[in-house]
Coordinates of C-alpha atoms and ligand atoms in Angstrom, one line a residue:
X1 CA -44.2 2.2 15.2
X2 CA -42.8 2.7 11.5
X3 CA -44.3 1.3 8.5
X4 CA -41.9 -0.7 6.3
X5 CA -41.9 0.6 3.3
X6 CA -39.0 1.3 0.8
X7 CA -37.9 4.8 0.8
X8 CA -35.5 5.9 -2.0
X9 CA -31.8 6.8 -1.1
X10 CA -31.7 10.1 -1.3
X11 CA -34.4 10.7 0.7
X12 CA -33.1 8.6 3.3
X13 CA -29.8 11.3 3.2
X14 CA -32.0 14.1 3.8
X15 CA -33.9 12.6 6.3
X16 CA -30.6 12.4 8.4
X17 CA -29.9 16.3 7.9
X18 CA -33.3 16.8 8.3
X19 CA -33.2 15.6 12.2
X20 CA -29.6 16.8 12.4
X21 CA -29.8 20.9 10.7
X22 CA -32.5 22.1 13.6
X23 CA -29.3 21.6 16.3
X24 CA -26.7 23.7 14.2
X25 CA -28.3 26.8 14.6
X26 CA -27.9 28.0 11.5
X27 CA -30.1 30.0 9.1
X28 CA -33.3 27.9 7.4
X29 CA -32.1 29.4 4.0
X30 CA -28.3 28.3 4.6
X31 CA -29.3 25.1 5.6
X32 CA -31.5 24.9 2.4
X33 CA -28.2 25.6 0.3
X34 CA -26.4 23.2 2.7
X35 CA -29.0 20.4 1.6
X36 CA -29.6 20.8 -1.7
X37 CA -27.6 19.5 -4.9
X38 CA -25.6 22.1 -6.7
X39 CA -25.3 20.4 -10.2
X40 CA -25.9 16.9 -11.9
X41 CA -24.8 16.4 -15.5
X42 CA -26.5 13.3 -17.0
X43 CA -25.0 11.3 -20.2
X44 CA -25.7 9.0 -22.6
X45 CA -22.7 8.1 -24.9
X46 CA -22.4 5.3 -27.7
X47 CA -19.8 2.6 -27.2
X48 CA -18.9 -0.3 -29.8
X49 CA -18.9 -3.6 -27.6
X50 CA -18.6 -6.8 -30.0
X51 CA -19.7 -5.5 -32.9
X52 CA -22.9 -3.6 -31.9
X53 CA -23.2 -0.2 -30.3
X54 CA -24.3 -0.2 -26.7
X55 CA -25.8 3.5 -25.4
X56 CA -23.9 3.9 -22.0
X57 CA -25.9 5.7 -19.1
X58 CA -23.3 8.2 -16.8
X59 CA -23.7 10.8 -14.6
X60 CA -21.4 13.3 -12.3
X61 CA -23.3 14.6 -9.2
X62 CA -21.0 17.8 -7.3
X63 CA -23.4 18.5 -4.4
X64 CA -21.5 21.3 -2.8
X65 CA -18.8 24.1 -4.6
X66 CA -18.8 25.6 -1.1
X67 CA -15.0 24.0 -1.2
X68 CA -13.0 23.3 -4.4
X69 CA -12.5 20.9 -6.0
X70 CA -15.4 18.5 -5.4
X71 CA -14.3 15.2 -4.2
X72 CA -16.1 11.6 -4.5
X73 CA -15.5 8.5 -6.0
X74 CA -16.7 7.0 -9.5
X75 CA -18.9 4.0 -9.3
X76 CA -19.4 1.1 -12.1
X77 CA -22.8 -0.5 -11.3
X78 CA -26.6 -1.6 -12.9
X79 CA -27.7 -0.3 -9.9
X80 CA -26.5 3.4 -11.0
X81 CA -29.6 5.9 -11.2
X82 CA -29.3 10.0 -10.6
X83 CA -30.7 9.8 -7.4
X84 CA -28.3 7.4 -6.1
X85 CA -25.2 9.4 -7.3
X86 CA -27.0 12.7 -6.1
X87 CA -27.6 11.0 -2.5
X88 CA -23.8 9.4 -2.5
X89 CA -22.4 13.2 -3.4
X90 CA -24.2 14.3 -1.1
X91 CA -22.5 12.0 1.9
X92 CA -19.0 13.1 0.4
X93 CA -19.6 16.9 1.2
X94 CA -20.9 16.1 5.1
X95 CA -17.5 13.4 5.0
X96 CA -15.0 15.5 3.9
X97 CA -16.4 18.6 6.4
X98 CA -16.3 15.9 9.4
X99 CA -12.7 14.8 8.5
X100 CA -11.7 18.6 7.6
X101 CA -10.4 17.7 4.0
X102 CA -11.0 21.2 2.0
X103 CA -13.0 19.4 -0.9
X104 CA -16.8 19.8 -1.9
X105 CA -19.1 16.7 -2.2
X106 CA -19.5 14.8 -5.7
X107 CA -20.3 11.1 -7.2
X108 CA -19.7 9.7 -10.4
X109 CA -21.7 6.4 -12.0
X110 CA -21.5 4.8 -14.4
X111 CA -24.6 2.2 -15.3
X112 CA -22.7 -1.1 -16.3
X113 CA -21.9 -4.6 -14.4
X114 CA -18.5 -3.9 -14.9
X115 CA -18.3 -7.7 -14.6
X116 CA -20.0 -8.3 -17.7
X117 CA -16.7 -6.2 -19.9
X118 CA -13.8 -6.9 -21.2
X119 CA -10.9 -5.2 -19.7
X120 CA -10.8 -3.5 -23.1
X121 CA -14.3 -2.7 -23.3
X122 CA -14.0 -1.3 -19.6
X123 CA -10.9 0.9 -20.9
X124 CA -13.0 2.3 -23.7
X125 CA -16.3 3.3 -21.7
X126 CA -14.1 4.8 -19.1
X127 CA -11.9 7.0 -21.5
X128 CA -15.0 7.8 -23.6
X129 CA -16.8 8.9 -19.7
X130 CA -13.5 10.8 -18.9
X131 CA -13.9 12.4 -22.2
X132 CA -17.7 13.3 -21.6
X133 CA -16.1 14.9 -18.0
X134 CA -13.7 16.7 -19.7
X135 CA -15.9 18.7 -22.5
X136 CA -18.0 19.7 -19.5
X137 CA -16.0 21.2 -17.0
X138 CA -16.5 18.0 -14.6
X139 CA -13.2 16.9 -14.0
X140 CA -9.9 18.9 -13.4
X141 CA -7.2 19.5 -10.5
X142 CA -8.9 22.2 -9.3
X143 CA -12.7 21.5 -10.1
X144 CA -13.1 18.1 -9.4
X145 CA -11.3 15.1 -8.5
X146 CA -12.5 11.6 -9.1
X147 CA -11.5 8.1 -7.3
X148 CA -12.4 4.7 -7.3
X149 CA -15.9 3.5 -5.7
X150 CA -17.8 0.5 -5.8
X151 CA -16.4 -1.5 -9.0
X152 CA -13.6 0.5 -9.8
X153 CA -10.0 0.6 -8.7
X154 CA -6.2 1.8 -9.3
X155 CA -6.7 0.3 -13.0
X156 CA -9.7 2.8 -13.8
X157 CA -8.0 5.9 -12.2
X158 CA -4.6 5.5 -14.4
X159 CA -7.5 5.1 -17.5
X160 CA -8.7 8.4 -16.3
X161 CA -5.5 10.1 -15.7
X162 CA -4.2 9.3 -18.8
X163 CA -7.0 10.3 -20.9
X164 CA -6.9 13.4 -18.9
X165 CA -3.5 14.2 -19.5
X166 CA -3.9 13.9 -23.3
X167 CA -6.4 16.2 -23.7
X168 CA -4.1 19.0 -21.1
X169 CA -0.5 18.0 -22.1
X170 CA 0.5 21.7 -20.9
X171 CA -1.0 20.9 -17.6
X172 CA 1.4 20.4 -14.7
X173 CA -1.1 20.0 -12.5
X174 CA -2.6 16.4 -14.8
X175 CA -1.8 14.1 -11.9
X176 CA -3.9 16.0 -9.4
X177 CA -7.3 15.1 -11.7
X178 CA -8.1 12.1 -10.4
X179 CA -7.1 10.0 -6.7
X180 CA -6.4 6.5 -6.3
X181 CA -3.9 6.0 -9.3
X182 CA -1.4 3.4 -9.2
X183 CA 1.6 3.9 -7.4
X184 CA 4.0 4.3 -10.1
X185 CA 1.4 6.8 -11.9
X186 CA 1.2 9.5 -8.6
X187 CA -0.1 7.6 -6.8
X188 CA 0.5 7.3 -3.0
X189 CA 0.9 4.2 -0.8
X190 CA -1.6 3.0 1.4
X191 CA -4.5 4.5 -0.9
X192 CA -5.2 0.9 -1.5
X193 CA -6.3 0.1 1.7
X194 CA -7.0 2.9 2.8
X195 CA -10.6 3.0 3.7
X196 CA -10.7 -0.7 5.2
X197 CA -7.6 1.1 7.4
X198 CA -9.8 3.4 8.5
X199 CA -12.8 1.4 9.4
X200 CA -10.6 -1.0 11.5
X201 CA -10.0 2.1 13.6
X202 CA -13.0 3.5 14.0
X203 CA -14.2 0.0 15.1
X204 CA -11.4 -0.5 17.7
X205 CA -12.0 3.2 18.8
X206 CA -15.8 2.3 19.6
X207 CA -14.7 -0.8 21.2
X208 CA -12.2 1.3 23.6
X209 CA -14.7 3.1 24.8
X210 CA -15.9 2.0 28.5
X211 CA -19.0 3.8 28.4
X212 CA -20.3 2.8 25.3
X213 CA -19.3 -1.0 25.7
X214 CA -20.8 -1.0 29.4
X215 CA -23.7 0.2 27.5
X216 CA -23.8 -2.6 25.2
X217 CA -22.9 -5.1 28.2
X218 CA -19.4 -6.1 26.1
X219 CA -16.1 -6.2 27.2
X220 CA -13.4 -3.3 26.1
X221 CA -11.1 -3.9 23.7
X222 CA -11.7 -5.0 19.8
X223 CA -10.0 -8.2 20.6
X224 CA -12.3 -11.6 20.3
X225 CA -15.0 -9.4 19.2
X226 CA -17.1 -11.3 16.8
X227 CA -17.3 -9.9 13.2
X228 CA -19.7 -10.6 10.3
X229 CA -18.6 -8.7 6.5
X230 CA -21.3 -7.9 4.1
X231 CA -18.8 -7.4 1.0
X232 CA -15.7 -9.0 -0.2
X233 CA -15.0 -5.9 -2.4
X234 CA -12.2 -3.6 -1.6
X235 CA -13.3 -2.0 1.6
X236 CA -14.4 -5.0 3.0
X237 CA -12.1 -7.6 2.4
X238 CA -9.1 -4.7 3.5
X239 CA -11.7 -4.3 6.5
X240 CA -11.7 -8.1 7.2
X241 CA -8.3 -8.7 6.8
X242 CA -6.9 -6.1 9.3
X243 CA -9.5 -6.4 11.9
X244 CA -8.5 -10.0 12.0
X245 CA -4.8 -9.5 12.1
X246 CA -4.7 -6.6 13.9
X247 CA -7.3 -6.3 15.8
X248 CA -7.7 -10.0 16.8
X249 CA -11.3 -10.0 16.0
X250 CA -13.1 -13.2 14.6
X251 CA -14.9 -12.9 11.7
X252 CA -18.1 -15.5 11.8
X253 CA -19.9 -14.5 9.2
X254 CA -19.0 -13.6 5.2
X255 CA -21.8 -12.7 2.4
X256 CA -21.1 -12.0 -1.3
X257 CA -23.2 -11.8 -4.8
X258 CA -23.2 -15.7 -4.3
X259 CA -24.5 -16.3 -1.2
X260 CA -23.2 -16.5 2.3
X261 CA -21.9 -18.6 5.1
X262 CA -21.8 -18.6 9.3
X263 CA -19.6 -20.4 11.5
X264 CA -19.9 -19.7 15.5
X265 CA -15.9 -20.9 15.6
X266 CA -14.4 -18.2 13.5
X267 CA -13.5 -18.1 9.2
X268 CA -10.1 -17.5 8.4
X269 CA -10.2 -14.0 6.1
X270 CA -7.3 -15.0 4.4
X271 CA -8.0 -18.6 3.4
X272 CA -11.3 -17.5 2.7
X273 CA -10.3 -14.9 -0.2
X274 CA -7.9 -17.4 -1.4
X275 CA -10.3 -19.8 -1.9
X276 CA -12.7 -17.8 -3.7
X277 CA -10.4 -16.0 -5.7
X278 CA -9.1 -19.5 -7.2
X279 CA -12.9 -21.4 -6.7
X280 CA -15.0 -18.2 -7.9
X281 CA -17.4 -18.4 -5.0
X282 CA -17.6 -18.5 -1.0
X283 CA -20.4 -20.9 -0.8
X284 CA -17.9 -24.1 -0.9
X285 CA -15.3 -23.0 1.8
X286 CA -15.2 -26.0 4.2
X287 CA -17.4 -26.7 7.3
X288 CA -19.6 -23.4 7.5
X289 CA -23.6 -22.9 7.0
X290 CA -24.1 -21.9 3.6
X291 CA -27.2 -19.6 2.4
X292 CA -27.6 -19.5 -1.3
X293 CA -28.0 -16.7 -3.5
X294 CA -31.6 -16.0 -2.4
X295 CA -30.9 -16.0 1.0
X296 CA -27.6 -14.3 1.2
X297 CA -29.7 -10.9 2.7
X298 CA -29.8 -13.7 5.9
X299 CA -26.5 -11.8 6.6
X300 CA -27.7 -8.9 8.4
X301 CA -29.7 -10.8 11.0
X302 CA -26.4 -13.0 11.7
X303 CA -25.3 -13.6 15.4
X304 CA -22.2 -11.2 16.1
X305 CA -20.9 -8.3 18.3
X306 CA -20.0 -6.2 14.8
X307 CA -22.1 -6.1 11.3
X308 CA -20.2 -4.5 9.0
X309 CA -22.2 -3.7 5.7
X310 CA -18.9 -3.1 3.7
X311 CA -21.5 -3.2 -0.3
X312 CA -24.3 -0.7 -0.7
X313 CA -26.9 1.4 0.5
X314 CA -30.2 0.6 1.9
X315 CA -29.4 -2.9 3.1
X316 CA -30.5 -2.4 6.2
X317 CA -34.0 -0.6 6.5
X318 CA -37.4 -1.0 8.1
X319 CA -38.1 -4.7 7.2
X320 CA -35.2 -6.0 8.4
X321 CA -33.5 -4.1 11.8
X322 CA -35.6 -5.5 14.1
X323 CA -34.3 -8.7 13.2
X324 CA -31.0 -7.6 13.5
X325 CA -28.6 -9.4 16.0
X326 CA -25.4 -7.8 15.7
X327 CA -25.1 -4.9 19.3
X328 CA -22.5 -2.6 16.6
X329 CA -22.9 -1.8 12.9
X330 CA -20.1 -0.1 11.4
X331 CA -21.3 1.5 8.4
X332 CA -18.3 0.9 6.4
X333 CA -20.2 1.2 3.0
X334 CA -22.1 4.7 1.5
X335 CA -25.8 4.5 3.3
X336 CA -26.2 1.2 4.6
X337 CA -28.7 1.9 7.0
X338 CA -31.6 3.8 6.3
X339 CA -33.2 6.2 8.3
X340 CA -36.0 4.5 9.0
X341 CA -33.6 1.5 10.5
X342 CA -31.1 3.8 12.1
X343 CA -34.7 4.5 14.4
X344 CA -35.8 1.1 14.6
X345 CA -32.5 -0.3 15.8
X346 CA -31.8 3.0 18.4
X347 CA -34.8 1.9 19.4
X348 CA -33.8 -1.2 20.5
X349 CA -29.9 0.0 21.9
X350 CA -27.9 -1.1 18.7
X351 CA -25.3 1.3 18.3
X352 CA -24.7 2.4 14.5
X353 CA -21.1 3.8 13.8
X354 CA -21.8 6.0 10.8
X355 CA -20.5 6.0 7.4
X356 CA -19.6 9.8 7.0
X357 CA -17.3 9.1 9.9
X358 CA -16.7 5.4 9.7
X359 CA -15.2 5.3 6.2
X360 CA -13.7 8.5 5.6
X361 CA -10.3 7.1 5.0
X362 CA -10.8 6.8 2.0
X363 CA -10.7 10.5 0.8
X364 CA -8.6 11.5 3.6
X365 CA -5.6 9.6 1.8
X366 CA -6.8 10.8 -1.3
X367 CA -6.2 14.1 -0.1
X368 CA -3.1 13.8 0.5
X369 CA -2.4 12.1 -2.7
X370 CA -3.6 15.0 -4.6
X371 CA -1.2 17.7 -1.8
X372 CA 1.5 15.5 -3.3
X373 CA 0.4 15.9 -7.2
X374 CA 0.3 19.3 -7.0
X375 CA 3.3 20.4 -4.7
X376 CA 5.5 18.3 -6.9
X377 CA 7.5 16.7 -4.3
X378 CA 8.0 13.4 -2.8
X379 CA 6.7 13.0 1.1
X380 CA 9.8 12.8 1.8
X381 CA 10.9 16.1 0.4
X382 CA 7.6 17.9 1.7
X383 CA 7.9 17.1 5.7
X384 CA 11.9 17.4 5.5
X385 CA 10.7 21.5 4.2
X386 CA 8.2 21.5 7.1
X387 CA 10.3 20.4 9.9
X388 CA 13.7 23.2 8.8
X389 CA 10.8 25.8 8.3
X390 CA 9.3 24.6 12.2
X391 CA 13.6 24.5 13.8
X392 CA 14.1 28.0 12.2
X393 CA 11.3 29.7 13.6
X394 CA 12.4 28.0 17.2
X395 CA 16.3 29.6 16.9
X396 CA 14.4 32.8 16.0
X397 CA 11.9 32.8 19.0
X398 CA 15.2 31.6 21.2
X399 CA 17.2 34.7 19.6
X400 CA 14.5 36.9 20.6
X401 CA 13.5 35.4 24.4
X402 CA 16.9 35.1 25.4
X403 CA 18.9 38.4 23.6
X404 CA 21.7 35.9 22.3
X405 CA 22.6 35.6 18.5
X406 CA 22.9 31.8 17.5
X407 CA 25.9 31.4 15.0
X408 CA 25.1 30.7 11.3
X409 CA 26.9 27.6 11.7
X410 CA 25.0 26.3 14.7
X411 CA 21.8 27.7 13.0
X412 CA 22.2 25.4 10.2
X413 CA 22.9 22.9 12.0
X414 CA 19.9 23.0 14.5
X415 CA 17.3 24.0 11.1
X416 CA 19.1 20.5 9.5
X417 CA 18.4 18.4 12.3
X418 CA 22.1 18.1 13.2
X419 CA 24.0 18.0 16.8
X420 CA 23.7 21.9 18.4
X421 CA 27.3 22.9 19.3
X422 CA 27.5 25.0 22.1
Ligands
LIG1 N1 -15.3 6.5 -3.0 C1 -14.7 6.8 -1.7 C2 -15.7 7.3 -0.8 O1 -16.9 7.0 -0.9 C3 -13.4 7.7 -1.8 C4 -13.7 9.1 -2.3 C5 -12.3 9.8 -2.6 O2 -11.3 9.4 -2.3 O3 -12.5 10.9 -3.2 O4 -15.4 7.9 0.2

């Protein structure tokens, strides 16, 4: 039996790698290196917000230089403390080695309500943070690469860019400092979306597998399963909306900062972020249960095939999995499930699709986003290079099997993707 008790995040983290390192094998010391955190830089820094100065708490956590740059997302939230952004660097090293994306692990907060700013308030603590970054060797094409996180976005990454670029005019490389930049500032499509994108697929992917739905006692297939959202925030709403139009799934069961509601018969995703987005809150959308504020944590322990804690970590631990009803949860956020829930609920059969996995998306597309800032080239451009480099070795491994010599003409036109004259 486990106590409940509440364990801190990044003790949770090592907990997992704890019960994982004994089955790689490898050397206790390596696996000591593997664990630990390579470097945190902590700052205060002094911003003017209505007339008074307000002393701004920031850090940047790189867990592992075993790759460079470091990868990981910036976060804007009150909840922001070092061990958090230690513990969340920590997930982006083991997520970028599952998804084989050469970056190191790293996490930026910042401790605001980014709610709570102006948009030109928010512009000024983030250049002033990018600034801070800058003087210390924590940011930079090819030492560590930012991208948005929980209460940042596009907006915050073009601040960032920007600032950077200013400070390293000379720098070709600029656009490569930071991922998830608008589109018309080098950024990619489908960066946006990107980690909801991936979520949906690693959902359906469980769902198409026979032994592990037999196991659970559903049917194959994502379609009509029954969905329940923790989150309206970019990874969960994106998760939402394409698991519902893509994946045919209902979605029963939505929780925000306000509150939350239930309804057995299915919530339309899309009406449902219209009406907050013009309303403000989710709590009077039309014939559902409604739990106020207080009771919004009554979300995990909803009726539904899927949970999908799409907010923050720790939300599901050893108080509550026991009570949870849900067969899958897809751990779309950072750490959801602690480790003392993940044994609770294998406990009881309730299959846990994990984060490092689950929402890995994210930095995959960023990946490619920063390939594209540093090669200098459109996509378009790039594969075009690929394929005539892929048809040219072809003609010469024909040349040399068959003892024939391919005219220029007919060369070119095979290495162009043209007709091949005989
Ligand atoms: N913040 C995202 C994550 O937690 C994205 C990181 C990135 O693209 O570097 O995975």
């Amino acid at each position: 039996m486990i106590m409940a008790k509440n364990v801190s995040f990044l003790d949770s983290v090592n907990r997992y790698f704890d019960a994982a390192a004994p089955h790689t094998g490898l050397d206790e010391g390596l696996l000591k290196q593997i664990k630990v955190c390579n470097g945190v830089y902590q700052i205060h820094f002094p911003v003017m917000v209505d007339g008074k100065v307000q002393v701004i708490e920031a850090y940047r956590a790189q867990h592992s230089n075993h790759r460079s740059p470091t990868k990981g997302g910036i976060r804007y939230s009150n909840h922001v403390n070092q061990d958090e952004v230690v513990a969340l660097a920590t997930l982006m090293s083991y997520k970028c080695a599952i998804v084989d994306v050469p970056f190191g692990g790293a996490k930026g907060g910042v401790k605001i309500n980014p709610w709570e700013y102006s948009e030109a308030d928010l512009e000024k603590i983030t250049r002033r943070y990018t600034t801070e970054l800058i003087r210390h060797k924590f940011i930079g094409p090819a030492i560590d690469v930012p991208a948005p996180d929980y209460g940042t976005g596009s907006r915050e990454m073009a601040w960032i860019y920007d600032t950077y670029r200013a400070f390293y005019p000379d720098d070709i490389n600029a656009a490569g400092c930071v991922t998830g930049k608008p589109v018309n500032q080098n950024g990619v499509r489908g960066r946006t979306e990107a980690t909801g994108r991936g979520v949906f697929y690693g959902i359906r992917e469980a769902c198409n597998n026979k032994e592990l739905m037999d196991k659970l006692g559903l049917e194959m297939g994502i379609e009509g399963k029954t969905m329940v959202i923790q989150g309206l925030g970019n990874v969960g709403s994106y998760t939402a909306t394409i698991s519902q139009d893509e994946g045919e799934v209902k979605i029963v069961g939505v929780s925000e900062v306000e509150g939350a509601i239930y309804n057995a018969d299915g919530i339309d995703i899309h009406a449902l972020l219209r009406h907050r987005a013009h309303h403000g809150s989710i709590l009077s959308y039309p014939d559902a249960r409604i739990y106020g504020k207080d009771k919004r944590r009554a979300v995990m322990e909803f009726e539904c095939d899927i949970l999908v804690p799409a907010a923050l970590e720790n939300q599901i631990d050893a108080n509550n999995a026991a009570n949870v009803r849900a067969k899958i949860i897809a751990e779309a956020a950072n750490g959801p499930v602690t480790a003392d829930g993940a044994a609770i609920l294998a406990e009881r059969g309730v299959v846990v699709i994990p984060d490092i996995y689950l929402n890995a998306g994210g930095v995959t597309v960023s990946y490619f986003e920063w390939l594209k800032n540093l090669s200098h080239m459109r996509f378009g451009r790039l594969e075009k290079r690929f394929d005539e480099r892929a048809y040219r070795r072809i003609v010469d491994q024909i040349e040399a099997t068959t003892g024939k010599v391919i005219s220029d003409r007919d060369r070119e036109l095979i290495v162009r993707g043209g007709p091949l004259h005989t």
